[in-house]
Amino acid sequence: MAYNFRSRTFLNSRGTYLGSSGSDEESYNSDPDFRTPARPPRRSVPRASGIRLPGSEGENSSGNMERKRSSRRSRSSADGEEHRRGLIERHRRRKRTKFSQVSDLPITKRTVLSWLISLGIVLENEVVWYVDSLSGNILGEGKVDREGILCSCCSVLVTVGEFEVHAGRKTKKPYQHIVLAGSQLSLLDCQIEAWEDKQEEEKRKFNNIKPAPKATDKNDDACMICADGGDLVCCEKCPSTFHPKCIFMESIPQGDWLCFYCVCKYCGTANGILKKCAQCEKLYHGRCGGERLDLMNPPAALFCGKSCRKIYEGLQSFLGVRNDLRDGLSWTLIQRRDQPLSGSDEYTRVMSNSKIRVHGKMLAEMPFIGTRGKYRRQGMARVLENCVESALCALKVEKLVIPSMNHLTSMWIDRYFFSRVEDESLKQALSVYNTVMFPAKVVKLHKTLAMLPDLNKAPPEPNDDF
């Protein structure tokens, strides 16, 4: 494939999170768990925040494209020689190929140090010191390795935390006290420099996966509805592809075809200027939505109708508000932003959390709900799910849709009163919404939010798996 996936807004674009919390403080002691391609080494510029040693003076798509796409999963038959050798020989060749590929790559732990070395901020085998922040004395010396620090006193490769213990300190902040012997920058300063790196910043943006610039075929290989391959119909304006049966298309259209994400939600055309609703994210014509704009006071956000405006305003009023429940529990609606929310210290331990996307008055989806391991089987998911329904009922949203694995379907139906999406008219209505895409084996369930749940009702027996 010349590209990975399309850049349409998916799960993390406008999702809002509901978290159910208790009263303990969260602790974090894990390292970044990723590695980036190596780049040319780059020496760091000493910062003012670095630890200064006593007496040191360091310097500081085309129209001719075929409308019907063949399945990418169905490969053409191999050549005659490969068939004659049989499946066993092909299996052996695959094994050798994989082994040769893996053997060329260094097998190392993914640590903060390997991340900094890959970025060229810290050099491999560079000398580091553990420096006392008060006296400035050097308490330990070692060399940086991708898997840890080679301690000079015992010639043993240890972790950053163990290196601090070798130096006779237990501050639990080793990155702040371990400095590079050359630049005298602490490893904490190096992490900040890596975090502010331009290329690293690009990787943290939403929808980072884009088609290759020189790709001749920039359409998806999987249906937007069922995530499966096969004979797909391509949109001429975006990378989306669909099975005709998944969008209830009776015949393949002739000429250019635009999907329902690229046309006005009211009139179904793409002529003129299309605006994007800030809530349901569908396109619309201003005249079709009855929009009346004051040119002297332009709005901060555009909406396709009154219902989306009311839902948006309701969600904004919920954001950051702590709602207390029984037994010391509370729930809060938060939204992912590029900049961290102020007052984050007010949040306590998250026991259970979910993600919801409100697509308008008719539909909201909850593609994810989970509970931390030690709080499972205590009814936390039931409490949080009730909070989700309570908030959606207050916004007058009609339906809640969730994905479910086959083995959990009976639990959602029996204990949470969801139903399978079997009605054809409902399936057709759901197909026009940009819900999260899952493989065909995932069952889609729905619930009509007709009654406000009783949040004071005691949870059932703690048999929930999550």
XYZ file of C-alpha atoms in Angstrom:
466
model
C 0.000 0.000 0.000
C 1.217 3.489 -0.828
C -0.587 4.997 2.124
C -1.818 3.956 5.531
C -5.284 5.277 6.266
C -7.312 8.318 5.410
C -7.091 11.450 7.512
C -10.761 11.725 8.403
C -11.572 12.624 11.995
C -11.911 9.451 13.995
C -12.064 8.518 17.643
C -9.740 11.104 19.147
C -10.790 14.138 17.126
C -13.799 15.494 18.999
C -14.283 12.870 21.644
C -15.276 13.911 25.123
C -14.449 11.781 28.103
C -16.431 10.922 31.173
C -14.401 9.876 34.179
C -15.594 8.458 37.474
C -13.165 9.210 40.263
C -12.495 8.602 43.926
C -10.312 10.302 46.477
C -6.752 8.982 46.128
C -3.905 10.622 44.267
C -2.541 9.095 41.073
C 1.096 8.080 40.843
C 3.171 7.748 37.720
C 6.430 5.873 37.427
C 6.485 4.636 33.821
C 8.767 5.661 31.011
C 7.856 6.583 27.409
C 7.381 3.368 25.490
C 8.274 4.212 21.968
C 11.263 4.624 19.724
C 11.770 6.865 16.718
C 14.082 6.490 13.730
C 17.620 7.548 14.397
C 18.680 10.970 13.181
C 22.082 12.652 12.949
C 23.434 13.362 16.433
C 22.756 16.826 17.729
C 24.542 18.409 20.638
C 22.349 20.164 23.127
C 22.780 23.821 23.988
C 23.216 24.273 27.751
C 20.222 25.827 29.454
C 19.962 28.048 32.447
C 18.094 25.314 34.279
C 21.006 22.883 34.066
C 22.878 21.993 37.242
C 26.090 23.977 37.484
C 29.068 22.282 39.075
C 31.395 24.162 41.440
C 34.121 25.945 39.474
C 32.667 25.008 36.098
C 32.655 27.555 33.271
C 30.575 25.722 30.675
C 29.019 27.658 27.803
C 25.943 28.094 28.256
C -7.259 11.034 -7.483
C -7.966 11.273 -11.195
C -11.359 11.074 -12.970
C -10.314 8.027 -14.993
C -9.948 5.881 -11.939
C -12.143 2.808 -12.016
C -15.204 3.219 -9.814
C -15.127 -0.333 -8.541
C -12.120 -1.459 -6.551
C -11.041 -5.046 -6.307
C -10.325 -6.520 -2.928
C -6.847 -5.787 -1.663
C -6.928 -8.865 0.483
C -7.469 -11.305 -2.362
C -4.009 -11.670 -3.811
C -3.341 -13.079 -7.237
C -2.076 -16.633 -7.318
C 1.656 -17.087 -6.973
C 3.840 -18.134 -9.857
C 4.050 -21.772 -10.955
C 7.384 -22.454 -9.312
C 6.071 -21.376 -5.913
C 3.011 -23.584 -6.276
C 5.157 -26.594 -7.136
C 7.217 -26.199 -3.996
C 4.057 -26.338 -1.911
C 2.879 -24.700 1.258
C 5.657 -26.140 3.422
C 8.423 -24.609 1.362
C 6.649 -21.246 1.260
C 6.258 -21.364 5.015
C 9.987 -21.989 5.395
C 10.839 -19.098 3.105
C 8.619 -16.763 5.122
C 10.346 -17.851 8.284
C 13.775 -17.130 6.874
C 12.705 -13.758 5.555
C 11.283 -12.689 8.879
C 14.341 -13.905 10.736
C 16.705 -12.004 8.465
C 14.674 -8.846 8.897
C 14.604 -9.096 12.659
C 18.284 -9.966 12.953
C 19.255 -6.719 11.231
C 17.529 -4.638 13.900
C 19.065 -4.142 17.363
C 16.897 -5.627 20.083
C 16.897 -3.068 22.893
C 14.559 -1.971 25.616
C 12.379 1.024 24.875
C 13.389 3.510 27.530
C 13.661 7.259 27.942
C 17.381 6.976 27.240
C 16.839 5.072 23.972
C 14.370 7.784 22.952
C 16.874 10.556 23.696
C 19.674 8.687 21.888
C 17.495 8.102 18.827
C 16.746 11.816 18.678
C 20.449 12.647 18.912
C 20.009 14.716 22.064
C 22.129 12.316 24.118
C 25.039 10.364 22.657
C 25.476 6.684 23.328
C 28.311 6.027 25.825
C 28.247 9.686 26.869
C 29.516 10.241 30.420
C 26.920 11.268 32.990
C 27.223 12.308 36.626
C 24.851 12.128 39.532
C 25.116 15.554 41.152
C 23.847 16.596 44.554
C 21.564 19.583 43.956
C 22.577 21.340 47.195
C 26.337 20.907 47.375
C 27.016 20.328 43.688
C 29.216 17.341 44.504
C 29.505 14.456 42.050
C 28.177 11.353 43.788
C 28.277 8.889 40.903
C 29.569 8.465 37.353
C 28.525 6.277 34.455
C 27.990 6.010 30.703
C 24.679 6.233 28.871
C 23.328 3.146 27.131
C 20.004 2.592 25.402
C 18.970 0.157 28.137
C 20.277 2.113 31.120
C 23.482 3.520 32.593
C 26.750 1.614 32.862
C 27.835 2.400 36.415
C 31.560 3.131 36.758
C 31.835 1.886 40.329
C 30.605 -1.651 39.641
C 30.668 -1.897 35.800
C 27.036 -3.070 35.828
C 24.300 -1.814 33.535
C 21.588 -0.400 35.801
C 18.394 1.561 35.356
C 18.234 5.281 35.970
C 16.570 4.695 39.332
C 19.186 2.120 40.372
C 21.941 4.526 39.371
C 20.538 7.031 41.859
C 20.601 4.370 44.594
C 24.265 3.616 43.730
C 24.949 7.308 44.271
C 23.501 7.082 47.768
C 20.320 9.062 47.152
C 16.619 8.157 47.061
C 14.921 11.325 45.830
C 12.850 9.369 43.273
C 13.691 12.145 40.806
C 16.801 10.719 39.136
C 16.371 12.516 35.796
C 16.569 15.853 37.597
C 19.919 15.049 39.260
C 21.717 13.075 36.521
C 23.589 15.486 34.230
C 25.649 15.138 31.079
C 29.315 15.645 31.823
C 29.835 17.693 28.674
C 26.935 20.138 28.584
C 25.955 19.768 32.256
C 22.316 19.517 31.221
C 20.176 17.251 33.335
C 18.361 14.333 31.726
C 15.156 16.127 32.633
C 16.237 19.103 30.506
C 17.023 16.680 27.692
C 13.514 15.247 27.902
C 12.039 18.749 27.707
C 14.158 19.464 24.635
C 12.988 16.219 23.040
C 9.363 17.037 23.812
C 9.717 20.455 22.165
C 11.390 18.989 19.094
C 9.546 19.957 15.901
C 9.393 16.442 14.484
C 8.235 15.017 17.808
C 5.564 17.691 18.020
C 4.269 16.727 14.577
C 3.764 13.147 15.774
C 1.506 14.299 18.621
C -1.011 16.004 16.354
C -4.403 14.542 15.498
C -4.810 12.643 12.224
C -1.076 12.364 11.745
C -1.443 9.464 9.287
C -1.785 10.784 5.750
C -1.499 9.312 2.245
C 1.967 9.354 0.733
C 2.530 12.537 -1.345
C 3.340 10.593 -4.541
C 0.656 7.928 -4.109
C -1.360 7.324 -7.269
C -4.208 5.734 -5.330
C -5.202 7.711 -2.238
C -8.437 5.930 -1.413
C -8.914 3.551 1.487
C -8.700 -0.206 1.119
C -11.446 -0.860 3.683
C -15.105 0.028 3.852
C -15.915 2.933 6.158
C -18.853 1.045 7.648
C -17.656 -2.536 8.180
C -13.844 -2.129 7.889
C -13.672 -4.971 5.366
C -12.266 -5.130 1.853
C -13.929 -6.211 -1.363
C -15.663 -4.311 -4.157
C -15.675 -0.722 -2.961
C -17.155 2.498 -4.301
C -14.790 5.483 -4.039
C -15.685 9.050 -3.148
C -14.227 11.595 -5.569
C -13.609 14.223 -2.895
C -12.236 12.309 0.122
C -10.411 8.957 0.600
C -13.551 7.182 1.857
C -14.686 3.915 0.273
C -17.828 1.882 0.865
C -19.474 -1.390 0.006
C -22.614 -0.524 -1.952
C -24.676 -2.780 0.333
C -23.311 -1.065 3.463
C -24.731 2.280 2.336
C -27.861 0.696 0.831
C -26.861 1.623 -2.707
C -28.971 -0.309 -5.186
C -26.826 0.393 -8.263
C -23.352 1.787 -8.920
C -23.686 5.460 -9.936
C -22.274 6.640 -13.235
C -19.825 9.520 -13.253
C -18.501 11.269 -10.154
C -19.953 10.203 -6.818
C -19.604 11.949 -3.470
C -20.186 10.257 -0.147
C -22.567 11.651 2.442
C -19.632 13.169 4.373
C -18.881 15.495 1.444
C -22.363 16.812 0.614
C -24.927 18.991 2.369
C -26.770 17.046 5.062
C -30.041 18.639 3.959
C -30.097 18.763 0.163
C -27.430 16.116 -0.610
C -25.486 18.300 -3.065
C -21.989 19.765 -2.976
C -22.670 22.944 -4.931
C -21.819 26.314 -3.446
C -20.155 27.018 -0.116
C -20.420 24.220 2.429
C -19.946 24.894 6.130
C -19.083 22.390 8.830
C -21.190 22.047 11.950
C -19.134 22.400 15.127
C -21.126 19.649 16.863
C -22.144 16.907 14.422
C -19.320 17.808 11.975
C -21.571 17.405 8.951
C -21.468 19.796 6.017
C -24.406 22.042 5.211
C -25.460 25.053 3.177
C -26.291 28.129 5.194
C -29.564 28.553 3.329
C -30.516 24.893 3.879
C -30.006 25.140 7.636
C -31.890 28.419 7.910
C -28.765 30.147 9.174
C -28.877 33.880 9.792
C -25.459 35.368 10.444
C -24.733 38.802 11.856
C -21.786 40.062 9.826
C -20.984 42.626 12.513
C -20.750 39.915 15.197
C -19.653 36.638 13.567
C -20.171 33.553 15.769
C -17.255 31.637 17.246
C -18.707 28.338 15.996
C -21.136 27.382 13.224
C -24.063 24.997 13.656
C -26.314 23.262 11.165
C -29.417 23.767 13.308
C -30.828 24.696 16.686
C -30.552 21.176 18.102
C -26.798 20.978 17.487
C -26.361 24.428 19.007
C -28.220 23.428 22.164
C -26.247 20.188 22.487
C -22.965 22.045 22.022
C -23.880 24.638 24.650
C -25.029 21.895 27.010
C -21.767 19.977 26.655
C -19.784 23.159 27.239
C -21.719 23.772 30.454
C -20.834 20.235 31.630
C -17.088 20.545 30.928
C -14.895 20.534 34.027
C -17.828 20.442 36.452
C -17.488 17.919 39.236
C -20.733 16.031 39.874
C -20.729 14.243 43.207
C -22.349 10.839 43.597
C -22.753 8.516 46.539
C -19.903 6.759 48.383
C -17.426 9.529 47.588
C -17.632 8.996 43.825
C -17.942 11.779 41.287
C -18.037 12.147 37.515
C -16.630 14.896 35.342
C -16.896 15.583 31.636
C -13.586 16.609 30.092
C -12.453 17.208 26.519
C -9.068 16.599 24.924
C -7.261 19.806 24.061
C -3.793 20.650 22.789
C -3.122 22.683 25.911
C -3.663 21.028 29.316
C -6.655 22.183 31.331
C -5.922 24.430 34.291
C -6.725 23.068 37.709
C -5.762 19.527 36.732
C -4.526 18.944 40.280
C -8.148 18.902 41.394
C -8.746 15.579 39.650
C -8.352 12.517 41.820
C -7.851 8.872 40.987
C -9.719 7.719 37.884
C -11.518 4.475 38.528
C -13.587 4.177 35.363
C -13.714 6.229 32.194
C -15.511 6.245 28.875
C -15.505 8.171 25.647
C -18.617 9.632 24.064
C -19.251 11.363 20.754
C -22.479 13.249 20.235
C -23.417 13.317 16.545
C -26.525 15.428 16.988
C -29.977 15.088 18.467
C -30.558 11.592 17.122
C -27.359 9.776 18.015
C -24.465 9.571 20.465
C -21.899 6.793 20.544
C -19.763 5.402 23.332
C -16.905 3.590 21.549
C -14.961 2.958 24.742
C -15.621 2.292 28.423
C -13.165 0.745 30.845
C -12.354 0.358 34.518
C -8.951 0.089 36.165
C -8.098 -3.468 37.106
C -8.286 -3.173 40.872
C -11.692 -1.452 40.731
C -13.373 -4.005 38.487
C -16.353 -6.117 39.579
C -17.481 -3.338 41.938
C -20.236 -1.850 39.772
C -18.133 1.126 38.607
C -19.023 0.639 34.952
C -22.742 0.626 35.796
C -22.413 3.898 37.725
C -20.470 5.552 34.908
C -22.837 4.275 32.220
C -25.757 5.731 34.181
C -23.948 9.066 34.302
C -23.469 8.963 30.529
C -27.159 8.300 29.973
C -28.129 10.999 32.453
C -26.042 13.613 30.641
C -27.333 12.569 27.215
C -30.953 12.633 28.397
C -30.403 16.156 29.699
C -29.216 17.086 26.205
C -32.301 15.354 24.703
C -30.233 12.918 22.643
C -32.440 10.070 21.417
C -30.127 7.050 20.986
C -26.877 5.705 22.388
C -24.832 3.301 20.245
C -21.937 1.143 21.442
C -19.666 -1.528 19.883
C -19.422 -4.862 21.665
C -17.403 -8.035 21.326
C -19.445 -11.154 20.720
C -18.772 -12.666 24.129
C -19.913 -9.474 25.916
C -23.096 -8.909 23.921
C -25.316 -10.843 26.339
C -23.983 -8.775 29.258
C -24.854 -5.485 27.542
C -28.317 -6.769 26.619
C -29.228 -8.398 29.943
C -27.683 -5.953 32.422
C -27.612 -2.667 30.533
C -30.758 -3.149 28.407
C -29.145 -2.564 25.007
C -30.490 -4.155 21.828
C -28.957 -5.367 18.596
C -29.158 -3.076 15.596
C -31.359 -5.298 13.424
C -33.951 -2.931 11.956
C -33.019 -2.021 8.367
C -34.264 1.543 8.696
C -32.079 2.047 11.782
C -29.064 0.544 10.024
C -29.596 2.909 7.111
C -29.915 5.875 9.448
C -26.710 4.945 11.294
C -24.746 4.533 8.061
C -24.745 8.282 7.404
C -23.006 9.058 10.710
C -19.231 9.017 11.002
C -19.124 6.551 13.868
C -15.987 4.701 14.901
C -15.160 1.929 12.449
C -14.705 -1.617 13.760
C -14.258 -5.011 12.075
C -17.369 -6.921 11.109
C -17.035 -9.279 14.105
C -17.808 -6.395 16.473
C -21.538 -6.194 17.220
C -23.193 -2.787 17.225
C -25.795 -2.280 19.970
C -28.154 0.594 20.666
C -30.438 1.914 23.391
C -33.274 4.434 23.209
C -32.741 7.083 25.868
C -36.403 7.475 26.762
C -36.087 7.427 30.542
C -33.670 9.237 32.787
C -31.654 6.684 34.790
C -31.771 6.821 38.556
C -28.240 7.673 39.652
C -29.057 6.925 43.289
C -30.027 3.358 42.518
C -27.714 0.812 44.072
C -25.595 -1.037 41.520
C -26.351 -4.701 40.825
C -24.137 -7.536 41.893
C -20.523 -6.762 40.942
C -20.261 -9.141 37.985
C -19.207 -6.607 35.346
C -16.103 -7.669 33.487
C -14.909 -4.085 33.164
